[in-house]
Short mmCIF file of C-alpha atoms in Angstrom, two decimals:
data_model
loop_
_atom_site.label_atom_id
_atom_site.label_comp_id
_atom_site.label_asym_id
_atom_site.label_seq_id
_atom_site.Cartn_x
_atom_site.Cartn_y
_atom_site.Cartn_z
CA UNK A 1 5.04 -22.52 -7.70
CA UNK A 2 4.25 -20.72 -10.48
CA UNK A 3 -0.02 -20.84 -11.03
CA UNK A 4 -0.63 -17.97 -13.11
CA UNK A 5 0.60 -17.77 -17.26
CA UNK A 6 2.02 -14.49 -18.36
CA UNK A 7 -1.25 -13.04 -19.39
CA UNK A 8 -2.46 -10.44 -17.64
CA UNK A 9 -9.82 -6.74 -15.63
CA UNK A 10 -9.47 -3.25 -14.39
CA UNK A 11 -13.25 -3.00 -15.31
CA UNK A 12 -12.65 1.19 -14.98
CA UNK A 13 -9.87 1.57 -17.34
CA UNK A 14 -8.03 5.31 -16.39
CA UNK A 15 -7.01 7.10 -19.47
CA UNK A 16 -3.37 6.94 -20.41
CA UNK A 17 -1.24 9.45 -21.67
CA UNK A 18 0.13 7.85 -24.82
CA UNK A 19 1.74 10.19 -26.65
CA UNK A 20 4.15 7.79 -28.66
CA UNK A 21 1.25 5.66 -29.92
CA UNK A 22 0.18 1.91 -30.06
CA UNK A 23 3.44 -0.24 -30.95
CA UNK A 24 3.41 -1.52 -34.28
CA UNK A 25 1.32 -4.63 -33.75
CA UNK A 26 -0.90 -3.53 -31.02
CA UNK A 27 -3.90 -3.10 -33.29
CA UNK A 28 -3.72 -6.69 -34.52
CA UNK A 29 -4.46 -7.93 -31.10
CA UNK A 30 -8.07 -8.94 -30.72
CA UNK A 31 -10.40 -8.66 -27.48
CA UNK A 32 -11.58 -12.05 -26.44
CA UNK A 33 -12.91 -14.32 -23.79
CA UNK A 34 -11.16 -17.94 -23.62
CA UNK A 35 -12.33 -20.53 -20.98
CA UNK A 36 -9.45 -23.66 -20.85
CA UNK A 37 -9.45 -27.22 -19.26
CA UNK A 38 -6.38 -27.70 -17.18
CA UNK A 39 -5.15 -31.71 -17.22
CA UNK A 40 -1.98 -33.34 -15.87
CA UNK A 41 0.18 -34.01 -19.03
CA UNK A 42 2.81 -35.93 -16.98
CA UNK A 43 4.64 -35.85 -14.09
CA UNK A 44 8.24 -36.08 -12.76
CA UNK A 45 9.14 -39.15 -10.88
CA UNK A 46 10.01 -37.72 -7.79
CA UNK A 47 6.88 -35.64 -7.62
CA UNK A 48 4.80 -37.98 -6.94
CA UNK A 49 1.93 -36.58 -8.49
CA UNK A 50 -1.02 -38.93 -9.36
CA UNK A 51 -3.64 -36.17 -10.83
CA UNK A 52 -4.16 -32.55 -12.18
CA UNK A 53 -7.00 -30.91 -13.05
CA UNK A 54 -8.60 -27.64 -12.99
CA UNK A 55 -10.23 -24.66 -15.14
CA UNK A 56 -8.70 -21.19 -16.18
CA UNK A 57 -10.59 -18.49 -17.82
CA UNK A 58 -8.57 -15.43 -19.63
CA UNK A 59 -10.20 -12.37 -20.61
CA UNK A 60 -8.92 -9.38 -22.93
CA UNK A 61 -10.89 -6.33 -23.14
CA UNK A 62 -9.93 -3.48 -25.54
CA UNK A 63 -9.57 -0.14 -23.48
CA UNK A 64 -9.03 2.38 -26.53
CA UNK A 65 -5.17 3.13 -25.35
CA UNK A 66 -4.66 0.08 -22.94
CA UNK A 67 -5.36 -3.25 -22.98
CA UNK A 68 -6.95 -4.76 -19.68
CA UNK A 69 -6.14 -8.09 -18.88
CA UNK A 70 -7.63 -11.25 -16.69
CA UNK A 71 -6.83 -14.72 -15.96
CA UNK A 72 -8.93 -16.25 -13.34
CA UNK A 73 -6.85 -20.03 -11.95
CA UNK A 74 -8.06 -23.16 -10.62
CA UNK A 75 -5.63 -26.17 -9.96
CA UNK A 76 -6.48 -29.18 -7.88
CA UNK A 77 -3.42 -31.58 -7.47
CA UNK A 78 -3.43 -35.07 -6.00
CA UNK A 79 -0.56 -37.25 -4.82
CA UNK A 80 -0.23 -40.78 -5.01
CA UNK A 81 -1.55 -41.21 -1.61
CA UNK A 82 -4.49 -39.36 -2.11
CA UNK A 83 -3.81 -35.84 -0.58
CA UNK A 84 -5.27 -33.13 -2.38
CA UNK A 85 -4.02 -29.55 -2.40
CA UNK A 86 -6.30 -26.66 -4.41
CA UNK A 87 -4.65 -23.64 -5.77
CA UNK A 88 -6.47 -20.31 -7.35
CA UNK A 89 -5.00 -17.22 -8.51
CA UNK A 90 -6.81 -14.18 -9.97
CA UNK A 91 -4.36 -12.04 -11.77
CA UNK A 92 -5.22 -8.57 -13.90
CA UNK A 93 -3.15 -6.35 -15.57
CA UNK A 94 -3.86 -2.83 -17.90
CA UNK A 95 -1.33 -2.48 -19.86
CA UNK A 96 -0.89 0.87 -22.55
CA UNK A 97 -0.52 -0.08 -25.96
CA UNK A 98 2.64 2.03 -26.31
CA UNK A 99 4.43 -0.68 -24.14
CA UNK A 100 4.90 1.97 -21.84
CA UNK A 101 2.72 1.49 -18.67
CA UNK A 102 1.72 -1.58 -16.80
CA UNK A 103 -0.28 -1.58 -13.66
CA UNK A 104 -0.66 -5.31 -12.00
CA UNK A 105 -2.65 -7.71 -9.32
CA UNK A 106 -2.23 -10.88 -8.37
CA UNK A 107 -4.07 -12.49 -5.58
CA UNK A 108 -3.18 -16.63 -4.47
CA UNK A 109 -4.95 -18.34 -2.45
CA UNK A 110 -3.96 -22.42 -1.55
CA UNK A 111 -6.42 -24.19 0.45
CA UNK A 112 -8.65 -20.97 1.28
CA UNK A 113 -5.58 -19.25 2.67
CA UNK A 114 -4.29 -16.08 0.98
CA UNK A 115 -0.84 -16.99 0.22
CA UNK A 116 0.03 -14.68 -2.17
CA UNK A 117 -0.11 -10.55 -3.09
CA UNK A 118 1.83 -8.99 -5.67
CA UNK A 119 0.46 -5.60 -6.62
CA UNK A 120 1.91 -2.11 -8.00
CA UNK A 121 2.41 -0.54 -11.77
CA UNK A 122 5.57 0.48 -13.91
CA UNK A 123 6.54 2.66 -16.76
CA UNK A 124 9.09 2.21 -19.43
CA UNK A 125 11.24 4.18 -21.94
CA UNK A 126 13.55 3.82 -24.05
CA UNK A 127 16.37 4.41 -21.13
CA UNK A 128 14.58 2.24 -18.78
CA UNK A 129 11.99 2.68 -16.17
CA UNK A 130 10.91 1.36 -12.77
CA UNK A 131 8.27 -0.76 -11.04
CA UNK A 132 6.52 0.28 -7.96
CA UNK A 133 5.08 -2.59 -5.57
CA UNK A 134 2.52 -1.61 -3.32
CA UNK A 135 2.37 -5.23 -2.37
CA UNK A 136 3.86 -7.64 -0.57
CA UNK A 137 5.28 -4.61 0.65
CA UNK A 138 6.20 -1.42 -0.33
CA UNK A 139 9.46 -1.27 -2.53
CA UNK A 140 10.79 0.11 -6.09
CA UNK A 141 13.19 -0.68 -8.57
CA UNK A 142 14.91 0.33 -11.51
CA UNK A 143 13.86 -1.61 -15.00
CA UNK A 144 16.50 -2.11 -17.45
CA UNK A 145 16.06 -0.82 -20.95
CA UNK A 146 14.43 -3.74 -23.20
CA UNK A 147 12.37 -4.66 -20.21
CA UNK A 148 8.47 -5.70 -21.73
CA UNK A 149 5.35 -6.16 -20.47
CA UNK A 150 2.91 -9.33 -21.38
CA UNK A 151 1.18 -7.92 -24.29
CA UNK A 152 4.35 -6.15 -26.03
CA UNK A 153 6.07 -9.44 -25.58
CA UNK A 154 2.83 -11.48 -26.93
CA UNK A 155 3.47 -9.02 -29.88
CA UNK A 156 6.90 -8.74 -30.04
CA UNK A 157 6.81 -13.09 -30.27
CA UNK A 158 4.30 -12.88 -32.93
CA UNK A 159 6.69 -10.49 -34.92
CA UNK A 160 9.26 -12.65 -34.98
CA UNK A 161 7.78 -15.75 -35.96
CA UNK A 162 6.33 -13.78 -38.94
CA UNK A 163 9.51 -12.67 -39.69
CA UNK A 164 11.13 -16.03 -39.78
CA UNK A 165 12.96 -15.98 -36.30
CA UNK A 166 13.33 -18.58 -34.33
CA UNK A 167 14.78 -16.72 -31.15
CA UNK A 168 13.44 -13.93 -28.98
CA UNK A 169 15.49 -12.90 -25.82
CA UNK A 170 13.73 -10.36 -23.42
CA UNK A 171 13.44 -9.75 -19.81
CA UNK A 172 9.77 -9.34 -18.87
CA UNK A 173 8.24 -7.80 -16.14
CA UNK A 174 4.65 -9.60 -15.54
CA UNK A 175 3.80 -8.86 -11.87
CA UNK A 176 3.26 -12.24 -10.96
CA UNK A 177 6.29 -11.99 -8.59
CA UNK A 178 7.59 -8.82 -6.38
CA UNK A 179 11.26 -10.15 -7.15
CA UNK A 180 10.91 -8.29 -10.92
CA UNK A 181 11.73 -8.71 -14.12
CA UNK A 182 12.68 -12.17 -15.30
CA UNK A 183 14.60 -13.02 -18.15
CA UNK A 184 13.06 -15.06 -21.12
CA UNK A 185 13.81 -17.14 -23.66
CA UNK A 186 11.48 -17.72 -26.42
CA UNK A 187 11.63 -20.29 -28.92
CA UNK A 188 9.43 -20.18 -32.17
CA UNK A 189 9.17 -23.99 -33.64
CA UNK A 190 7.79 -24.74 -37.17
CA UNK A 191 7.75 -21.39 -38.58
CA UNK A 192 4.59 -19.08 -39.12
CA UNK A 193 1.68 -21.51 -41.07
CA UNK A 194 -0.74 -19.32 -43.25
CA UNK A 195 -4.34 -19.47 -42.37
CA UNK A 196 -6.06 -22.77 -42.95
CA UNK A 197 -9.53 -23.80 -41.99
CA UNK A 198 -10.97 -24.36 -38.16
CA UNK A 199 -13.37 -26.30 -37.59
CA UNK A 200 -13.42 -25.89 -33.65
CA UNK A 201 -13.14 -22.43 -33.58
CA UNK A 202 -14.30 -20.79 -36.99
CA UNK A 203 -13.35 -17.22 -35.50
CA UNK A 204 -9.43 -18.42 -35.86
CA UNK A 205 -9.70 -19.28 -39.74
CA UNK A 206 -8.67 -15.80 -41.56
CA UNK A 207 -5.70 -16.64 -39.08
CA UNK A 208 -1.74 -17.89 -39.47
CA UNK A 209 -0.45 -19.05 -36.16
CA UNK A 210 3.05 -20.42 -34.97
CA UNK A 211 3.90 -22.54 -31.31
CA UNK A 212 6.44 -21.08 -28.93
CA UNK A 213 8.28 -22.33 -25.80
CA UNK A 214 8.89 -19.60 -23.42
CA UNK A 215 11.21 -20.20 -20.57
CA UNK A 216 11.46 -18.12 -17.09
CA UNK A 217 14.66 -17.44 -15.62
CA UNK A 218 16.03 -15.56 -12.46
CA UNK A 219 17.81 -12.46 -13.98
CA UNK A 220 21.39 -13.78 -14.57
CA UNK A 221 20.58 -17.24 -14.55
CA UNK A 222 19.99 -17.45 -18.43
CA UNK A 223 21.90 -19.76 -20.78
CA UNK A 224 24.44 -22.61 -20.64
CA UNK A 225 22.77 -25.40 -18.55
CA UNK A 226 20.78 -23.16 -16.46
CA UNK A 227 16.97 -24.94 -15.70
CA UNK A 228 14.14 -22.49 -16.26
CA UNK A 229 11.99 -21.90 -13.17
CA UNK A 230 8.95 -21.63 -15.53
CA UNK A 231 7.77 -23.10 -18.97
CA UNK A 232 4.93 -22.47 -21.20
CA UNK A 233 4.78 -23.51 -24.54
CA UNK A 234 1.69 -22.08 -27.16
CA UNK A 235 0.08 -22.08 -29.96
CA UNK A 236 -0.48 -18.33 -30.55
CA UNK A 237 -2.70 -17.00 -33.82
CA UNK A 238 -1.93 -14.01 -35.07
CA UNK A 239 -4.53 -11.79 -33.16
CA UNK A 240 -2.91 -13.09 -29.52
CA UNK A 241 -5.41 -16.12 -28.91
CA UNK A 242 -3.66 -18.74 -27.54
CA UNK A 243 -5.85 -22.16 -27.65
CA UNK A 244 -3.57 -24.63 -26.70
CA UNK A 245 -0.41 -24.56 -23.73
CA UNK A 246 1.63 -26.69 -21.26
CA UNK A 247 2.30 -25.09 -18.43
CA UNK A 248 5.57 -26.60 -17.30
CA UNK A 249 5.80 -26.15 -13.49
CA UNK A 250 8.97 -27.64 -12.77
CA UNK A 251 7.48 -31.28 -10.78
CA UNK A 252 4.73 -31.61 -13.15
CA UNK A 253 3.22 -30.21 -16.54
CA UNK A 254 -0.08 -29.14 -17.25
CA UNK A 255 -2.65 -29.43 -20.45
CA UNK A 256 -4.45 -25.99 -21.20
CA UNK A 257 -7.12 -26.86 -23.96
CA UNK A 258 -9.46 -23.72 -25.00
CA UNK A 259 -13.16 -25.29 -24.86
CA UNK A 260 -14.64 -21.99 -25.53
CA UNK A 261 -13.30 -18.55 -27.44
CA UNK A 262 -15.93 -15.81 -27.65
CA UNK A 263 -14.35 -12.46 -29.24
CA UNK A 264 -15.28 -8.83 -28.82
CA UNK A 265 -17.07 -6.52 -31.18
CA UNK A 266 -13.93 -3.98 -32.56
CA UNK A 267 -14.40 -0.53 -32.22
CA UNK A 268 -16.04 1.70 -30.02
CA UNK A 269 -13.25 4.19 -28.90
#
């Protein structure tokens, strides 16, 4: 099961070479802390899942060339007979804001056992690239050309609704998983809205904004009837803050409602 959103702190930032430049975007992005309340929206039938409820805190930090990345995870589900199972990930990733390097960490733990490592870091060009695991264990492979990471899709999604697409098709490469890449499906609904006043969160006023559904799939498995093995649908404003998601996990959904957005100072590089 899928606990972790594609998101992505390396406190110590190295210095990337980044000769081609931020992508055309990248500087629109803002760095921000977001804290979220995670509630059971509904469940399947067959899941039998009574309750869902939990906390997940995302942080952004602006590293000159890269952008660092952290979303800490806390789910506690309950069944109808009472059983409770508790789930927390801590996932990081630095990304270069040429779309060209990602390095990655995820850590799960269920019920105070580690039961999950995915670690390594990948480049990308305009041929391709590769990813390097260094956990679960050590293995490489070859990235397909096209392949993103988080924040150039994040951008990439934004660019489209401005543009008045409804449809972006990527594979992604996250490091939430040592299988690789998935493919994904994004689907903008309702068009880009202009700015409009916020009374919750002031910060997001100057802002337009537009809700996605993004959809996970095994590489090849995309299209026709195939079922996504991961959902999350967003509403994301136009400097990357998403304050409201369901995180479709396939037995259940979950509510992610920002409670609290707190945004860097720019500058400083």
């Amino acid at each position: 099961m899928k606990y972790v959103l594609l998101a992505a702190v390396l406190a110590l930032a190295p210095v990337f070479a980044n000769a081609a430049g931020p992508v055309e975007g990248a500087a629109d992005m803002v760095a921000h802390r977001a804290a979220y309340r995670l509630t059971l929206d509904r469940s399947r039938d067959t899941a039998g899942i009574q309750r869902a409820e939990g906390a997940m805190l995302f942080e952004v930090q602006d590293a000159c060339e890269a952008w660092a990345t952290r979303q800490r995870f806390t789910l506690v589900v309950t069944d109808r007979d009472g059983n409770t199972v508790e789930t927390s990930s801590d996932y990081s990733t630095l990304e270069s804001k040429d779309g060209q390097t990602l390095r990655f960490s995820l850590t799960q733990v269920t019920e105070g056992a580690v039961t999950s490592r995915v670690a390594g870091e990948a480049t990308q060009t305009e041929a391709g690239g590769r990813v390097v695991f260094t956990d679960p264990v050590p293995n490489e492979m070859r990235l397909a050309p096209g392949t993103l990471f988080p924040m150039i899709h994040t951008i990439r999604a934004l660019a489209a609704a401005r543009a008045g697409q409804r449809l972006l098709l990527a594979p992604l490469l996250d490091g939430t998983t040592a299988d690789g890449p998935q493919d994904t499906t994004t689907v903008i609904t309702g068009g880009w809205q202009a700015p409009a006043e916020n009374s919750r969160f002031p910060a997001l006023a100057p802002f337009g904004h537009a809700r996605m559904r993004i959809a996970f799939f095994e590489p090849g498995q995309q299209g026709g009837a195939s079922t996504p093995g991961y959902e999350v649908s967003l509403r994301y404003w136009a400097n990357g803050v998403a304050d409201e998601m369901k995180m479709d996990f396939g037995e259940f959904i979950v509510n992610g409602q920002m409670l609290e957005l707190a945004l860097a100072p720019s500058g400083g590089c």
